Tab-separated table of C-alpha atoms and ligand atoms in Angstrom:
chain	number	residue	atom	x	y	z
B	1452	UNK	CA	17.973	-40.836	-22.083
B	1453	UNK	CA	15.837	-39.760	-24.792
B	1454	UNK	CA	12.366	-39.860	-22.576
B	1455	UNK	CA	14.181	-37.920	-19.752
B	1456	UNK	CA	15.369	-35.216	-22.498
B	1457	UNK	CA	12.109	-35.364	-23.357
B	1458	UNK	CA	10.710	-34.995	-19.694
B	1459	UNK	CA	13.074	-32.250	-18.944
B	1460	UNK	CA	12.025	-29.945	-21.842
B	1461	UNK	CA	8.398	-30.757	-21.394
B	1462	UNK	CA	8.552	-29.386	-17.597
B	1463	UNK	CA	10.541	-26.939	-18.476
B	1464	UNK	CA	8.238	-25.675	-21.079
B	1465	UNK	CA	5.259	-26.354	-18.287
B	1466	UNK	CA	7.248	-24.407	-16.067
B	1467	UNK	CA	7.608	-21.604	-18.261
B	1468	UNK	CA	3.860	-21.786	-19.568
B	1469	UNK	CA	2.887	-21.710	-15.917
B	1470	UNK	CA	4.893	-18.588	-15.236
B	1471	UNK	CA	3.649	-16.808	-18.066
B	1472	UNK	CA	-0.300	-17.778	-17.359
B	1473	UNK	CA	0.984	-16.912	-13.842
B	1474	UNK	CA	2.034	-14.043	-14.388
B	1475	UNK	CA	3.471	-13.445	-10.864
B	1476	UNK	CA	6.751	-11.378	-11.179
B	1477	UNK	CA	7.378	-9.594	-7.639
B	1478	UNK	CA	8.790	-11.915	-5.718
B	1479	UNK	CA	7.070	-12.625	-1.407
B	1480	UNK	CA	8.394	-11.146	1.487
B	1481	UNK	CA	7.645	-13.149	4.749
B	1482	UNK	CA	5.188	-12.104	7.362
B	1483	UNK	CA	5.748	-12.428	11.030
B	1484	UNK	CA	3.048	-14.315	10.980
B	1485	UNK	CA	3.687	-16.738	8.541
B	1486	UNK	CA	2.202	-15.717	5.597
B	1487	UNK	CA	3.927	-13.558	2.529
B	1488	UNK	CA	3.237	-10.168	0.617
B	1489	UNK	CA	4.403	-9.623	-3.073
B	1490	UNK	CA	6.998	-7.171	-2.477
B	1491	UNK	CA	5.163	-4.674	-4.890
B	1492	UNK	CA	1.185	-4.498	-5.679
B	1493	UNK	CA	-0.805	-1.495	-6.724
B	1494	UNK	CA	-2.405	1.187	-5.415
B	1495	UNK	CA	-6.327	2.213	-6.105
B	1496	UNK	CA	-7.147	5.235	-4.335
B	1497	UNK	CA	-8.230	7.596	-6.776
B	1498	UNK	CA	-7.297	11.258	-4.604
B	1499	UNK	CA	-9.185	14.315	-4.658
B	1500	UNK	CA	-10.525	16.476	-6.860
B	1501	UNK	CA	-12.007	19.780	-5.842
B	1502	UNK	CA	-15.166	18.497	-4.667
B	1503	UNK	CA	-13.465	16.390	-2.399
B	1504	UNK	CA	-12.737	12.270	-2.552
B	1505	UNK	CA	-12.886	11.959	-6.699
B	1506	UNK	CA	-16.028	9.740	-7.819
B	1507	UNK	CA	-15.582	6.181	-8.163
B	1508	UNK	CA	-16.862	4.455	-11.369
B	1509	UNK	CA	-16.115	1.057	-12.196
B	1510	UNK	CA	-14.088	1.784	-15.203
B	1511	UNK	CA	-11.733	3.742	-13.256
B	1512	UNK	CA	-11.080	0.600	-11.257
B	1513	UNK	CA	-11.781	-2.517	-12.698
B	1514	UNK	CA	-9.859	-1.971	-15.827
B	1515	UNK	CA	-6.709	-1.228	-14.022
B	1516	UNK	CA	-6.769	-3.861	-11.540
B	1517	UNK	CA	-7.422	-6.209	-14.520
B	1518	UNK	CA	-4.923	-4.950	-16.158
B	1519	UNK	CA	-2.132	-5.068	-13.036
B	1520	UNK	CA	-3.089	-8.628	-12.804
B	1521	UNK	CA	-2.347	-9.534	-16.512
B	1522	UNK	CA	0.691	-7.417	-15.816
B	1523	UNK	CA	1.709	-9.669	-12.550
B	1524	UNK	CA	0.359	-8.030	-9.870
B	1525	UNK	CA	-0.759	-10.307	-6.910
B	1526	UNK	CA	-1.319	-7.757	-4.277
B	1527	UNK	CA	-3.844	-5.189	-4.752
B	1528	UNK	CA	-4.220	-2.374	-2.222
B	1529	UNK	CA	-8.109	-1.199	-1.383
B	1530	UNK	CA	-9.623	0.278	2.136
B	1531	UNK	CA	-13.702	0.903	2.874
B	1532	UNK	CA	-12.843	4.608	2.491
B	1533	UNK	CA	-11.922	4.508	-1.030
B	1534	UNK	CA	-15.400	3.469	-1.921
B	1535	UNK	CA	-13.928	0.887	-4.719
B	1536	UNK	CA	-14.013	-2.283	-3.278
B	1537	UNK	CA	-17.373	-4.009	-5.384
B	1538	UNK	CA	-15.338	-2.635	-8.343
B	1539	UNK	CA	-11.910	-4.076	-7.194
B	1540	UNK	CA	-14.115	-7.633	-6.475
B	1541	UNK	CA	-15.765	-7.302	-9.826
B	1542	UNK	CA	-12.234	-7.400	-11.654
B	1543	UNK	CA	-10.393	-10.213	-9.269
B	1544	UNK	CA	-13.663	-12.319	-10.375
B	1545	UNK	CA	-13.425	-11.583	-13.900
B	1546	UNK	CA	-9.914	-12.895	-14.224
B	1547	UNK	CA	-8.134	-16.190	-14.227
B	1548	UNK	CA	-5.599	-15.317	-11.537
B	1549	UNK	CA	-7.022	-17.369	-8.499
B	1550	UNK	CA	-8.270	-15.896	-5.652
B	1551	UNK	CA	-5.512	-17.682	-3.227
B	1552	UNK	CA	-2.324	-16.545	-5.273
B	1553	UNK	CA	-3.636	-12.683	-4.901
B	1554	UNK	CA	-3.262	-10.557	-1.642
B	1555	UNK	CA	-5.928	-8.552	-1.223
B	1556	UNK	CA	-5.533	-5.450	1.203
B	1557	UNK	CA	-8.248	-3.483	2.467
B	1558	UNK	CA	-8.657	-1.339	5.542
B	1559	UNK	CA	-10.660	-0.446	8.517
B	1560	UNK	CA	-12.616	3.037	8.414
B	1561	UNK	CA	-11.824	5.888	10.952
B	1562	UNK	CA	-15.929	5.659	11.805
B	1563	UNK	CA	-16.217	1.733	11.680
B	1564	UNK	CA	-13.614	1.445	14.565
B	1565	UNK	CA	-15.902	0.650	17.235
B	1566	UNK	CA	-17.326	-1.807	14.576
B	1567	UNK	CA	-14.084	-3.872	13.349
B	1568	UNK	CA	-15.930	-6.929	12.952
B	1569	UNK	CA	-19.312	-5.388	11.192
B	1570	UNK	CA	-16.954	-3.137	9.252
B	1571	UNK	CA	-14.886	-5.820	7.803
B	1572	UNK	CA	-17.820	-8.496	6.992
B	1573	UNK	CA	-19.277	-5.465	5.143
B	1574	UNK	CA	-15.813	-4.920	3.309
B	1575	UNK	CA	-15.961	-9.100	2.191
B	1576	UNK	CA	-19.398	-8.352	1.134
B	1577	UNK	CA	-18.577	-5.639	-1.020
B	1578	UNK	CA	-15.461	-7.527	-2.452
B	1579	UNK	CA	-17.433	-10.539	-2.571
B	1580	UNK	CA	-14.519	-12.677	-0.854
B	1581	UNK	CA	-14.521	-15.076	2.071
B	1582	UNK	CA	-11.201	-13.645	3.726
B	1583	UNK	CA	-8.991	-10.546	3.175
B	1584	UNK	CA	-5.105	-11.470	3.211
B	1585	UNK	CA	-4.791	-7.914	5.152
B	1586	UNK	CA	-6.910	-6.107	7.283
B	1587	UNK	CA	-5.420	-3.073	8.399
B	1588	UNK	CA	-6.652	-0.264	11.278
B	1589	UNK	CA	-6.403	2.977	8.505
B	1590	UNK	CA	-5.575	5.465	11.055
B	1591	UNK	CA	-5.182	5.821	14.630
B	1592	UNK	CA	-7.380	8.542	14.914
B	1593	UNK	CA	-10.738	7.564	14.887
B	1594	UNK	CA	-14.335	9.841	13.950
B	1595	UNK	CA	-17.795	9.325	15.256
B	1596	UNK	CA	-19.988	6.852	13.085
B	1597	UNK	CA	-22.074	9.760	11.506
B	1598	UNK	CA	-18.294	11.827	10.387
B	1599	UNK	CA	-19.804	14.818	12.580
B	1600	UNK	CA	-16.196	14.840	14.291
B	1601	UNK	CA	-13.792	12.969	15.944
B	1602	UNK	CA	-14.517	9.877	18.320
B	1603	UNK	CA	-11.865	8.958	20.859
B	1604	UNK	CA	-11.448	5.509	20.824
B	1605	UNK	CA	-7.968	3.638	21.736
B	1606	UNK	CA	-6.625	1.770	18.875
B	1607	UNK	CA	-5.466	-0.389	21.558
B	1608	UNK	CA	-9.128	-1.721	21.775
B	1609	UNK	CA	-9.784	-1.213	17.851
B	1610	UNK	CA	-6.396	-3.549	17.718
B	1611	UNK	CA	-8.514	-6.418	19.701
B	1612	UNK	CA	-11.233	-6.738	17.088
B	1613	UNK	CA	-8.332	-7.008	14.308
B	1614	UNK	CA	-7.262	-9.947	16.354
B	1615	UNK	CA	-10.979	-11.693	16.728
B	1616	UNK	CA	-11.132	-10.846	12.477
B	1617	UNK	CA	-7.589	-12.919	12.440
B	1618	UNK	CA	-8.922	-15.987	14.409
B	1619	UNK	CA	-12.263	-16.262	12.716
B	1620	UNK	CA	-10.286	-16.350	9.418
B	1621	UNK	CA	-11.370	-13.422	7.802
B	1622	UNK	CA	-7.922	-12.016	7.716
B	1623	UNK	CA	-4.772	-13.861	7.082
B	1624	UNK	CA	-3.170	-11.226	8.602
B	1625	UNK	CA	-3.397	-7.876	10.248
B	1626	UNK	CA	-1.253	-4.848	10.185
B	1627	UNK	CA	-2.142	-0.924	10.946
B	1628	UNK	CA	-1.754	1.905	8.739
B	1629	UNK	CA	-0.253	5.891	9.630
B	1630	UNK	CA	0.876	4.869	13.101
B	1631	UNK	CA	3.744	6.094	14.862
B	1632	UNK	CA	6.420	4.637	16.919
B	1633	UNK	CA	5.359	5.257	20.103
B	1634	UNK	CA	1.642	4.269	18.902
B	1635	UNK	CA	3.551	1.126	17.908
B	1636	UNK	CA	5.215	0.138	21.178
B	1637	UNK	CA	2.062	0.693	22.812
B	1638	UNK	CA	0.302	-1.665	20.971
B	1639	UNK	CA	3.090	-4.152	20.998
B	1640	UNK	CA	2.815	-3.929	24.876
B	1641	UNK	CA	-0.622	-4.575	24.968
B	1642	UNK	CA	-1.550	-6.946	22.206
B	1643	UNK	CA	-2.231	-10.834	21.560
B	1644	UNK	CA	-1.143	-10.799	18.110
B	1645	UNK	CA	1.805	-8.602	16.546
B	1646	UNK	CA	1.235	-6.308	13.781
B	1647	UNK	CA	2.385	-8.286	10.790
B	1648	UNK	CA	2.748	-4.797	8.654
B	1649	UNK	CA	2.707	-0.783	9.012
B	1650	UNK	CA	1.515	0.808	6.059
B	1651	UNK	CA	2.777	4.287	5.624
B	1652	UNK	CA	4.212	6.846	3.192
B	1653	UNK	CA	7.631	6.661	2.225
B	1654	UNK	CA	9.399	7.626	-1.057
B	1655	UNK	CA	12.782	9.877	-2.278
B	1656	UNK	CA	11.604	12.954	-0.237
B	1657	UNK	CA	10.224	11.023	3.105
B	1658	UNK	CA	12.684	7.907	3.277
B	1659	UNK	CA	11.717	7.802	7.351
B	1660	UNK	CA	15.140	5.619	8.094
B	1661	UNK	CA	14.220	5.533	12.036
B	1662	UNK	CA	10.885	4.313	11.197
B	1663	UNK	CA	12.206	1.337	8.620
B	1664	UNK	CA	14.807	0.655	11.080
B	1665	UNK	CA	12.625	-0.172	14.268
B	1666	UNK	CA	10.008	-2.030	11.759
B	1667	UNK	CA	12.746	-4.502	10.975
B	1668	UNK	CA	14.041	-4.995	14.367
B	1669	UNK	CA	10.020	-5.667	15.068
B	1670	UNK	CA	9.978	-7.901	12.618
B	1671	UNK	CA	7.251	-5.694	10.772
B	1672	UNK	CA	7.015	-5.180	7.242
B	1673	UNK	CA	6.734	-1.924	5.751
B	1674	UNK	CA	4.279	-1.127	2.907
B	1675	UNK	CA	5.149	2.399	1.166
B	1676	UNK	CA	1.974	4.282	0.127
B	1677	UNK	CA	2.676	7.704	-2.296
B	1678	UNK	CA	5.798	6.204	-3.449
B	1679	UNK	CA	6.781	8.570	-6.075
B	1680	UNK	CA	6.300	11.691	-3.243
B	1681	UNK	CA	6.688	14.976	-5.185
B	1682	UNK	CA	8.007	12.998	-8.397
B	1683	UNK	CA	5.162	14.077	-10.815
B	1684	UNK	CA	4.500	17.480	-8.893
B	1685	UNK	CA	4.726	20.652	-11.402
B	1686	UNK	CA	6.231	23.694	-9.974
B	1687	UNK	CA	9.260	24.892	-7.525
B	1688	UNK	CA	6.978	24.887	-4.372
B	1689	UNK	CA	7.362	20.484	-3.785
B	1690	UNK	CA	11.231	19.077	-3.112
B	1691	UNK	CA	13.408	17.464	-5.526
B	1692	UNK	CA	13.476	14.936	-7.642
B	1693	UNK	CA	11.074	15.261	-10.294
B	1694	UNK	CA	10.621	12.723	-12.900
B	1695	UNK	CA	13.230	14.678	-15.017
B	1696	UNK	CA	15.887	14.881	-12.321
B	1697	UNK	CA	19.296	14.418	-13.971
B	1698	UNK	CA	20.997	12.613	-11.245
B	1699	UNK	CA	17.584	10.077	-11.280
B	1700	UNK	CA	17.698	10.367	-15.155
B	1701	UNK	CA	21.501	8.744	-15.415
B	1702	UNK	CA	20.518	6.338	-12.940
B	1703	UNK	CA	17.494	5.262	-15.192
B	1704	UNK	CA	19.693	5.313	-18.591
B	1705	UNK	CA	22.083	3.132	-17.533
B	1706	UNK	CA	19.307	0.361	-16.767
B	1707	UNK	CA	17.261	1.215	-19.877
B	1708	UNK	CA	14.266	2.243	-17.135
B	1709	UNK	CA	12.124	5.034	-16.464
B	1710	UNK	CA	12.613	6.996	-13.254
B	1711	UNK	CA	9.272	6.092	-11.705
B	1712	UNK	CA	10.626	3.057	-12.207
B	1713	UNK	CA	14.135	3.600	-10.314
B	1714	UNK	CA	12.137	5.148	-7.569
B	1715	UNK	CA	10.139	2.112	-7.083
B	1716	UNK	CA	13.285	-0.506	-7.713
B	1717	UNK	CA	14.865	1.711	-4.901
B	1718	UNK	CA	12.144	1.055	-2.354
B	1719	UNK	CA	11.902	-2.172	-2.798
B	1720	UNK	CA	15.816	-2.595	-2.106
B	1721	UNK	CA	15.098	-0.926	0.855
B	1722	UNK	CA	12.791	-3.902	2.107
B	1723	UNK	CA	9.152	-1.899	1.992
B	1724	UNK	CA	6.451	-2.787	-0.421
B	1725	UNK	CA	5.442	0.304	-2.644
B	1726	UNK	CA	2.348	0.389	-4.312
B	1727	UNK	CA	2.420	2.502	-7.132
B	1728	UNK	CA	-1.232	3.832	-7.967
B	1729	UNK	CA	-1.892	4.360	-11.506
B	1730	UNK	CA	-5.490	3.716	-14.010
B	1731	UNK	CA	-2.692	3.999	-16.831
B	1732	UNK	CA	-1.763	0.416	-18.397
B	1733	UNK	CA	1.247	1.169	-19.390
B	1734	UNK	CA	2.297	2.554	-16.391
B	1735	UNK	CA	0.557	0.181	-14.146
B	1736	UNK	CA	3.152	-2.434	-16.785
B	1737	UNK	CA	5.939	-0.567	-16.362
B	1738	UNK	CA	5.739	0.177	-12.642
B	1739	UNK	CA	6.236	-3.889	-12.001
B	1740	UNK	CA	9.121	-4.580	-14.839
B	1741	UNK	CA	11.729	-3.668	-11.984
B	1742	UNK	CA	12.864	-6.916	-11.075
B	1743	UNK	CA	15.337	-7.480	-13.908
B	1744	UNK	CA	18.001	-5.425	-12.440
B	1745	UNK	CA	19.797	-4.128	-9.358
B	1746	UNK	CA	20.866	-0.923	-8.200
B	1747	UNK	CA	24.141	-0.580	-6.646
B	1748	UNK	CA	25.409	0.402	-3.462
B	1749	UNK	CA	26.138	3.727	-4.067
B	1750	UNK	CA	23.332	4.019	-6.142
B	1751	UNK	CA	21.186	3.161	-3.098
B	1752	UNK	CA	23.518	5.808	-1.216
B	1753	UNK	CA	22.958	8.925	-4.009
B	1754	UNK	CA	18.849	8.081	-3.887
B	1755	UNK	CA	18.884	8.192	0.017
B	1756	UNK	CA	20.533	11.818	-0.128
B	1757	UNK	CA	17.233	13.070	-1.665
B	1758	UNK	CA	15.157	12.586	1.305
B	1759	UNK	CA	13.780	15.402	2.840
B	1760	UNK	CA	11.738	14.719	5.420
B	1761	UNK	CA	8.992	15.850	3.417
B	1762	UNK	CA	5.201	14.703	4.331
B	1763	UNK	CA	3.066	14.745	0.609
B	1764	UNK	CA	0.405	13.184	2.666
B	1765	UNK	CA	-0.267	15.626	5.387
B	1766	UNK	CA	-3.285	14.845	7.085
B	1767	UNK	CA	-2.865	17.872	9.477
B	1768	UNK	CA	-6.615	18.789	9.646
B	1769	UNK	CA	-6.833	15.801	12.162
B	1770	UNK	CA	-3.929	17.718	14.339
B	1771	UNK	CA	-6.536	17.888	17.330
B	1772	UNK	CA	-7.161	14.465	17.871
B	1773	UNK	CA	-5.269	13.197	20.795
B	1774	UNK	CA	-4.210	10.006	18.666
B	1775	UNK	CA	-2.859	12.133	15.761
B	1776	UNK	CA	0.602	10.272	14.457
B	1777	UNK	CA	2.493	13.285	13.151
B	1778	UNK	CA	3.926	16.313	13.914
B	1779	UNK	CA	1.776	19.251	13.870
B	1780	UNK	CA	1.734	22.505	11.868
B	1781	UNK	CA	0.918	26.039	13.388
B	1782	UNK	CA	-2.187	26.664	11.104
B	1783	UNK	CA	-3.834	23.139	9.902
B	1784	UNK	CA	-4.905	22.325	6.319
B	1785	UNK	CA	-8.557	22.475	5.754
B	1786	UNK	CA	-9.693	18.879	5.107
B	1787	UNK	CA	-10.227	17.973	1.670
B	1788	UNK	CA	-12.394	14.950	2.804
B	1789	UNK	CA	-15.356	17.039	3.760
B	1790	UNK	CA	-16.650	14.735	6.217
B	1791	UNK	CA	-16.371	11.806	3.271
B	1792	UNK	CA	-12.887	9.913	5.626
D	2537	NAP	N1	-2.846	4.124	4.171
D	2537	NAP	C1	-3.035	5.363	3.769
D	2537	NAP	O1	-3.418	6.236	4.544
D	2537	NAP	C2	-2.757	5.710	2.335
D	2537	NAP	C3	-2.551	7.056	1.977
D	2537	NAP	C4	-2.259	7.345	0.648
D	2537	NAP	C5	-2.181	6.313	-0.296
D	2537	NAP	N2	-2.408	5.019	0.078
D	2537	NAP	C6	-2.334	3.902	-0.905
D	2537	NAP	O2	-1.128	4.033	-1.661
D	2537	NAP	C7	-1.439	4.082	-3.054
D	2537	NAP	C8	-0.421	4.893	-3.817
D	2537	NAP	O3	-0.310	6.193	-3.327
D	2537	NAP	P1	-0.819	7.486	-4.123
D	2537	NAP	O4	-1.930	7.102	-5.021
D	2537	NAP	O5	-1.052	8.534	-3.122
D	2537	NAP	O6	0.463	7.991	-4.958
D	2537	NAP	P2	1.529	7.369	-5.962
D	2537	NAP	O7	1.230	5.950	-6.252
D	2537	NAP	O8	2.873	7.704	-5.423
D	2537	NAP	O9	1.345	8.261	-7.261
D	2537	NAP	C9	0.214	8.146	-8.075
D	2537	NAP	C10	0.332	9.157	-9.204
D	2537	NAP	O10	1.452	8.845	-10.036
D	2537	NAP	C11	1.041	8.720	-11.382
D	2537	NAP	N3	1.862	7.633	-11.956
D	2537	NAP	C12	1.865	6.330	-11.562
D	2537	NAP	N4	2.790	5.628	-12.246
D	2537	NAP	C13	3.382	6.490	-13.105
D	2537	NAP	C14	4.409	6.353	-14.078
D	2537	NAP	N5	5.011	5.180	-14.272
D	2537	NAP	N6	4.779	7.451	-14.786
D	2537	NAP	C15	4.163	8.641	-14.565
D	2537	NAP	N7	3.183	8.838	-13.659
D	2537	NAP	C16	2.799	7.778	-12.922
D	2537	NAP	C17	-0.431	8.407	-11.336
D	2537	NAP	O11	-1.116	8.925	-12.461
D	2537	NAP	P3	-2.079	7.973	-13.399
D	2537	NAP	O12	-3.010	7.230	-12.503
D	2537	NAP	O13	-2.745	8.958	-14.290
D	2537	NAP	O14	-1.120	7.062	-14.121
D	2537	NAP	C18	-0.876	9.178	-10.080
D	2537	NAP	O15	-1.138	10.517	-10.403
D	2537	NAP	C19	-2.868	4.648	-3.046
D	2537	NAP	O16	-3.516	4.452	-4.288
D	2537	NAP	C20	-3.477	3.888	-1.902
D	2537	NAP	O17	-3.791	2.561	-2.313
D	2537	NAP	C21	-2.672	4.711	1.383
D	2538	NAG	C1	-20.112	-13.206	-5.869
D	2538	NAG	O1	-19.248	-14.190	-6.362
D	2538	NAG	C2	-19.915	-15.385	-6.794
D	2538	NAG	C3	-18.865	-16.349	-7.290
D	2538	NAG	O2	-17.806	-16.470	-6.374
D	2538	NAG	C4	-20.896	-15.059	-7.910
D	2538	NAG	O3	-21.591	-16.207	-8.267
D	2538	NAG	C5	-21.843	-13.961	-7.468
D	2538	NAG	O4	-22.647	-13.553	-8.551
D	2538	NAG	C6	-21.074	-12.765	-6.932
D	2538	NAG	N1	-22.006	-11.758	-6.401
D	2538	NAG	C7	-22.022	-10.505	-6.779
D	2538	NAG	C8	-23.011	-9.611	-6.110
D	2538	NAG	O5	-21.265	-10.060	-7.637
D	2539	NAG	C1	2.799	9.763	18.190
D	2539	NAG	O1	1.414	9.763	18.450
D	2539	NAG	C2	1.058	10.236	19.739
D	2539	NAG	C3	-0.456	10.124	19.853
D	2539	NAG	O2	-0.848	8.796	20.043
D	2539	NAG	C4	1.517	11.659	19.923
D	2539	NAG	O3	1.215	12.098	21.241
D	2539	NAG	C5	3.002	11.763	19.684
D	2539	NAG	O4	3.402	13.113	19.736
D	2539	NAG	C6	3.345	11.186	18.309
D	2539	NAG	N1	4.778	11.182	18.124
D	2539	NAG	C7	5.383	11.916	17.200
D	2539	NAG	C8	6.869	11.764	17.125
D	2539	NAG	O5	4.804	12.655	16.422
């Protein structure tokens, strides 16, 4: 009796120990094909400033992804076009959190597309890993290898490389990224291999329920990129909420959270994976210390009522390609990328 007391608190206290080293906190959602996604991870594109993509210095990216992995983080969220991924390989080395218990994301360039293989041995080289656990086509509309304009290549055939990349082993899995419905049922009608997951923007203002809904009858797994929308956004000319929202704000109270942190508990009751981009480690702690609580039914009803069909990712400058996912606007944005997609 004594022994198995003794058994019984030592596992437990292994158990525990484990966790804690761990670290893991969001729990997996299953795959199609299989394999599972942490049902949160974080986000590492840096945005924009007004010379275009921001500059990447390591700083900027291995601290937080270092930092999101003490926190618990096991997916991490990278693409070629970020220009981050040595950094984001730098930081999963420099840790103790095993290479097999993190998913690592990364995504296919709009210019590499007639290159998937190429493209995505030059990705593992960069990240300095064997496999991805998620290669994913970053846009349907692809440009020409040099970025002098757009190349017209069907992501039908871009979607056939993705497959070879699966059955070499270089990704676990395979997904696309900023494709529409219709794009969707195309491929679906003319692919070996289903997409596993559709990574695409949805938060408060853009909750796309027609989108989520045919994902899960597809068995496809939503990942939510921008998933606070207009939340941090100064000034009248973005939709509702903001951070300070009093309707989000009572919400928040009554759970001891922050809003950011409603918003995010919100998506992931919704089934998609959001991941929240921050080089802040507080807030990359914060954004995962959601799963300690659940919203209600009608909270999940009050949040829906904020959407908006609002695009904060609008990337209307590529209105003229004939694979463009989105509705257009009369005038299009100039593109912030200049020529850097
Ligand atoms: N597939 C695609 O085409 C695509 C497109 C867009 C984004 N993505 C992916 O999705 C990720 C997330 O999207 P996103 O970066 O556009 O937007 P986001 O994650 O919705 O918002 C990021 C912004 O929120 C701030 N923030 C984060 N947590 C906060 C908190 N708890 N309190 C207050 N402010 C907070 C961050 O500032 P600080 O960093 O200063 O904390 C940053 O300015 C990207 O990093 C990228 O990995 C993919
Ligand atoms: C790649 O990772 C291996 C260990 O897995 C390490 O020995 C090597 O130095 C790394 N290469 C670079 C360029 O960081
Ligand atoms: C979906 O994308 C196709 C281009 O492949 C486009 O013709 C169509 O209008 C798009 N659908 C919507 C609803 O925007």
């Amino acid at each position: 009796m004594y022994f198995m007391c003794l058994f019984i608190v030592a596992s437990l206290l292994a158990n525990s120990l484990c966790e804690i080293k761990d670290g893991k906190k969001a729990p997996r959602i299953q795959l199609s094909d299989g394999n599972a996604i942490p049902a949160l991870g974080l986000g590492t594109f840096l945005g924009f400033d007004e010379h275009g993509q921001k500059e990447v210095t390591a700083r900027d990216v291995e601290d937080p992804v270092t930092w999101a992995l003490d926190a618990g983080y096991r997916l991490i969220d990278t693409a070629s076009a970020y220009n981050n991924e040595q950094y984001i390989g730098n930081a999963i080395r420099k840790t103790s959190v095993r290479r097999e218990d993190i998913f690592l994301v990364t995504k296919l360039g709009s210019k590499d597309q007639r290159r998937v293989l190429d493209a995505l041995k030059d990705s593992l080289e960069r990240l300095n890993v064997t496999y991805v656990d998620l290669y994913l086509i970053h846009n349907p509309v692809a440009f020409k290898p040099d970025e002098s304009g757009f190349d017209i290549v069907d992501y039908v055939d871009t979607w056939k490389g993705l497959e070879e990349a699966k059955k070499l082993g270089l990704a676990k899995s395979i997904g696309i990224s900023n494709f529409n419905e219709s794009q969707i049922e195309r491929l679906m009608a003319n692919c070996e291999v289903k997409p596993t997951v559709l990574q695409v923007e949805v938060n408060l203002n853009l909750a796309q329920p027609k989108l989520l809904d045919f994902c899960k009858r597809h068995d496809i797994v939503v990942m939510a990129y921008t998933p606070f929308g207009t939340l941090f956004q100064k000034g009248g000319e973005t939709p509702p909420p903001k951070s300070d929202d009093p309707t989000l704000v009572e919400i928040a109270d009554k759970y001891k959270k922050t809003t950011p942190q409603i918003v995010l508990k919100y998506l992931v009751q919704l089934g998609v994976v959001p991941i929240p981009k921050s080089t802040r480690k507080n807030r990359i702690e914060e954004n995962i210390d959601i799963f300690d609580f659940e919203l209600s039914n009608a909270e999940m009803d009050t949040l829906r009522k904020f959407n908006k069909n609002y695009r904060t990712v609008f990337p209307s400058f590529w209105q003229d390609h004939p694979y463009y996912p989105y509705e257009k606007k009369d005038v299009p944005d100039p593109d912030p990328f200049k020529g850097n997609h």
